[in-house]
mmCIF file with all atom_site columns, C-alpha atoms and ligand atoms in Angstrom:
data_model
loop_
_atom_site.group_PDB
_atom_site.id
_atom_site.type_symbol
_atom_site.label_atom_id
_atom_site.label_alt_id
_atom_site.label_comp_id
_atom_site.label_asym_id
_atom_site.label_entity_id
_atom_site.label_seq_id
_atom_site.pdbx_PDB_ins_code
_atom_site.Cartn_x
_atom_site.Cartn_y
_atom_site.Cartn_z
_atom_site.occupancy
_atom_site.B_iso_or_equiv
_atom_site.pdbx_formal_charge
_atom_site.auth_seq_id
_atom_site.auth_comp_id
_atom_site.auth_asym_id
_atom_site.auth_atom_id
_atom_site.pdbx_PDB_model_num
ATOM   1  C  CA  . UNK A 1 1  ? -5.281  -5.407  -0.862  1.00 0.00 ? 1  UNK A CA  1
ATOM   2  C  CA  . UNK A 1 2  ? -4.014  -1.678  -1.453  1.00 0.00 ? 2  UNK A CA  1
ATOM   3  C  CA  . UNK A 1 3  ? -0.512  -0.347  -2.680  1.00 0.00 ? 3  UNK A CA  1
ATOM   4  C  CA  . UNK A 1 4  ? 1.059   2.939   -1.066  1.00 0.00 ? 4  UNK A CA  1
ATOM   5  C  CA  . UNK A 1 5  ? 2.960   4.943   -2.906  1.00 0.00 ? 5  UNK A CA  1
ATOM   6  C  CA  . UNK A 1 6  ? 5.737   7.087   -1.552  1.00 0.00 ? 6  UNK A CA  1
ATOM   7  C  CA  . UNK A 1 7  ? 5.367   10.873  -2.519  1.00 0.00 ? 7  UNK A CA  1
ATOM   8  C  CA  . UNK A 1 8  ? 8.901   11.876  -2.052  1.00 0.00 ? 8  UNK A CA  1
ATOM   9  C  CA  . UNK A 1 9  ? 10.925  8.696   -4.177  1.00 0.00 ? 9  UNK A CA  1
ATOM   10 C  CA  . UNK A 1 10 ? 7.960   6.724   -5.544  1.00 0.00 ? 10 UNK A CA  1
ATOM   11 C  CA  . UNK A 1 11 ? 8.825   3.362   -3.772  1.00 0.00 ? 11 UNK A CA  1
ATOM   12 C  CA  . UNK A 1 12 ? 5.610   1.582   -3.710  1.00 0.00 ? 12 UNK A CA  1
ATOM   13 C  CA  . UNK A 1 13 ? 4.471   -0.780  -1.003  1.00 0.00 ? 13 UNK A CA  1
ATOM   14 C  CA  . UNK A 1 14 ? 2.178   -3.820  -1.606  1.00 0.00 ? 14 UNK A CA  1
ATOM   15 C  CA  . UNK A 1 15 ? -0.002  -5.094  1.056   1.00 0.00 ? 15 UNK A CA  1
ATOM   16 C  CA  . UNK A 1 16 ? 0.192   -8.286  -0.628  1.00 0.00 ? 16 UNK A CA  1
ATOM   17 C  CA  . UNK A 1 17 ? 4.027   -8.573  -0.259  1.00 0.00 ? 17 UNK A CA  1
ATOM   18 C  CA  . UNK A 1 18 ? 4.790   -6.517  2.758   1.00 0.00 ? 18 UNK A CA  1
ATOM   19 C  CA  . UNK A 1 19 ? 8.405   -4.997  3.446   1.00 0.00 ? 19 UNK A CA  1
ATOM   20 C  CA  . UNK A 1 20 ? 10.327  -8.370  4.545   1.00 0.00 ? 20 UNK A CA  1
ATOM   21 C  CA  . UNK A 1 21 ? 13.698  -6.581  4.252   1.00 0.00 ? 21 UNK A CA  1
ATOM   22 C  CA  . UNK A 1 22 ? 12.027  -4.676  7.610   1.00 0.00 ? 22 UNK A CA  1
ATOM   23 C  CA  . UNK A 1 23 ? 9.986   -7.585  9.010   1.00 0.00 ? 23 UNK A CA  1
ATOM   24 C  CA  . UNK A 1 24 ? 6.913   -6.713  7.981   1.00 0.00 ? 24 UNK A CA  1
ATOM   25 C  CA  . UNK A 1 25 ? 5.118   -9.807  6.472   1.00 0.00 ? 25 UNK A CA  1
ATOM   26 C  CA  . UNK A 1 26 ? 3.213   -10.355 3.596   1.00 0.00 ? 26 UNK A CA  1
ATOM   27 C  CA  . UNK A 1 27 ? -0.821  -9.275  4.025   1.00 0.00 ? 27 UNK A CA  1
ATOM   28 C  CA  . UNK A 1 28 ? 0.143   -6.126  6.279   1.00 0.00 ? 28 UNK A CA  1
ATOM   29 C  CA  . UNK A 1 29 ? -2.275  -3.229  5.649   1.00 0.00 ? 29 UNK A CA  1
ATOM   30 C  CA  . UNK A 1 30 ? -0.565  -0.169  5.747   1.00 0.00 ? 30 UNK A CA  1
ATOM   31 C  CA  . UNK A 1 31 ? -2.419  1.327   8.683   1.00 0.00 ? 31 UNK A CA  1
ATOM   32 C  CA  . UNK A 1 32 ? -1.040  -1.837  10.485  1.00 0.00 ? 32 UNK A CA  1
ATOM   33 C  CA  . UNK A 1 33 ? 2.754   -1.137  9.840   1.00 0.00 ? 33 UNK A CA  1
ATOM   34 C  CA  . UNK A 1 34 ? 4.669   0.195   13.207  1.00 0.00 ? 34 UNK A CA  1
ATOM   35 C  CA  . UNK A 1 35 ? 4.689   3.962   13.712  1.00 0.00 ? 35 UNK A CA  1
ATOM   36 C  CA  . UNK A 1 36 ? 8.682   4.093   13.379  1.00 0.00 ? 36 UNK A CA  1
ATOM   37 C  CA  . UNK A 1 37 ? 8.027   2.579   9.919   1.00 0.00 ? 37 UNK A CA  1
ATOM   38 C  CA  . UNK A 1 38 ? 9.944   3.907   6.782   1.00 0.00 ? 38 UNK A CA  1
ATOM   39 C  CA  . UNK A 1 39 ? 10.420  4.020   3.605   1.00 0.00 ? 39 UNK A CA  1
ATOM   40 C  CA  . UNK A 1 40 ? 12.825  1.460   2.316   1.00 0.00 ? 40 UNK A CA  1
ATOM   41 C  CA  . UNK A 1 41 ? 13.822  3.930   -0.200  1.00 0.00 ? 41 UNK A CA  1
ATOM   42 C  CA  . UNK A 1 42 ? 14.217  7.346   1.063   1.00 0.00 ? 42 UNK A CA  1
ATOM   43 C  CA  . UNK A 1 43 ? 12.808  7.430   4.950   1.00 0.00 ? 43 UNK A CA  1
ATOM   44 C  CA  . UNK A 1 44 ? 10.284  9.225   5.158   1.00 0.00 ? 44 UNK A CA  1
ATOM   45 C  CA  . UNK A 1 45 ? 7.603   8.200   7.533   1.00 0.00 ? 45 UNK A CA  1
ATOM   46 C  CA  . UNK A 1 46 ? 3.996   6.453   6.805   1.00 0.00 ? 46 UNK A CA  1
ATOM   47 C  CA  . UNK A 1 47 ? 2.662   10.250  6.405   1.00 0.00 ? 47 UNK A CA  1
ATOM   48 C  CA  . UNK A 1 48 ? 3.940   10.525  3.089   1.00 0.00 ? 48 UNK A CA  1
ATOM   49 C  CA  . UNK A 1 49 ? 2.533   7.775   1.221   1.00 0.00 ? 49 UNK A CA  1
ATOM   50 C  CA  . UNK A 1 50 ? -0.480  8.177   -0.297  1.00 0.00 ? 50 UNK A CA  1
ATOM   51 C  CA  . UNK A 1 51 ? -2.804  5.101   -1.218  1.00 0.00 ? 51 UNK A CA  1
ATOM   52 C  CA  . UNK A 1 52 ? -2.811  3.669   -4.820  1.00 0.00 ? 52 UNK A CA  1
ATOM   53 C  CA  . UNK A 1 53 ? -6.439  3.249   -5.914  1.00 0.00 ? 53 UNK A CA  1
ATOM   54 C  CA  . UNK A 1 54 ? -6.433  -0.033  -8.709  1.00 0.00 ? 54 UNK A CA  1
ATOM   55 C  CA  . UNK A 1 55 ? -8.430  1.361   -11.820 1.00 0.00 ? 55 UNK A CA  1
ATOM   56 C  CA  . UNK A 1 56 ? -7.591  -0.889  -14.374 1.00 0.00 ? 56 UNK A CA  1
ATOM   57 C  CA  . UNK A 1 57 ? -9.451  -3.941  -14.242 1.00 0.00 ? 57 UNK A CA  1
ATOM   58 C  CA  . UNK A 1 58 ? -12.548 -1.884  -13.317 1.00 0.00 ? 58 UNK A CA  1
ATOM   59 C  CA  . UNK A 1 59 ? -14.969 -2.560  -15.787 1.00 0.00 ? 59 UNK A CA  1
ATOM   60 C  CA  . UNK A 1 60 ? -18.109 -2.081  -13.894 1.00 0.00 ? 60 UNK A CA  1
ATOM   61 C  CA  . UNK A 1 61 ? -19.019 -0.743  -10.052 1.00 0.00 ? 61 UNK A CA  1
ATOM   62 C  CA  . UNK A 1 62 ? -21.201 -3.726  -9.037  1.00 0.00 ? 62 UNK A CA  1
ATOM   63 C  CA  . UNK A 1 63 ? -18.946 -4.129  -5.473  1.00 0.00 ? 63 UNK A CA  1
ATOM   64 C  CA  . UNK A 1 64 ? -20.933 -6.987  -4.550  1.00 0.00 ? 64 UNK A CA  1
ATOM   65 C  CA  . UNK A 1 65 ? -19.651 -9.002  -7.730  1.00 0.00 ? 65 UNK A CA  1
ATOM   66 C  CA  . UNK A 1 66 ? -17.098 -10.572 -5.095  1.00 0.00 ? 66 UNK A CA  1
HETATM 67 ZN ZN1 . ZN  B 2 .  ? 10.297  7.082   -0.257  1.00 0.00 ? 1  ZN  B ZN1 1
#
């Protein structure tokens, strides 16, 4: 799962946890939150998050490891 990142106050949303302080559960993709969805830290809409590519543990491209 991916992790959004807002550009304006950094909060960071994780698919894997969701927002539940908004009702959004756990395993939500980001494209799936509502349209009147905001950031829990500064409201600004979905437009201004920007999608966290995870880097770290990539040691090699072979995608069909998993
Ligand atoms: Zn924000």
């Amino acid at each position: 799962m991916a992790q959004w990142v807002c550009s304006v106050c950094d909060y960071v949303y994780n698919e894997e946890v969701g927002d539940p302080a908004a009702g959004i559960s756990p395993g939500t993709p980001f494209e799936n939150l509502p349209v009147d969805w905001r950031c829990p830290g500064c409201s600004v809409g979905k437009e201004a998050f920007v999608r966290v590519d995870e880097e770290e543990e990539v040691e090699t491209n072979e995608e069909d490891y998993l």
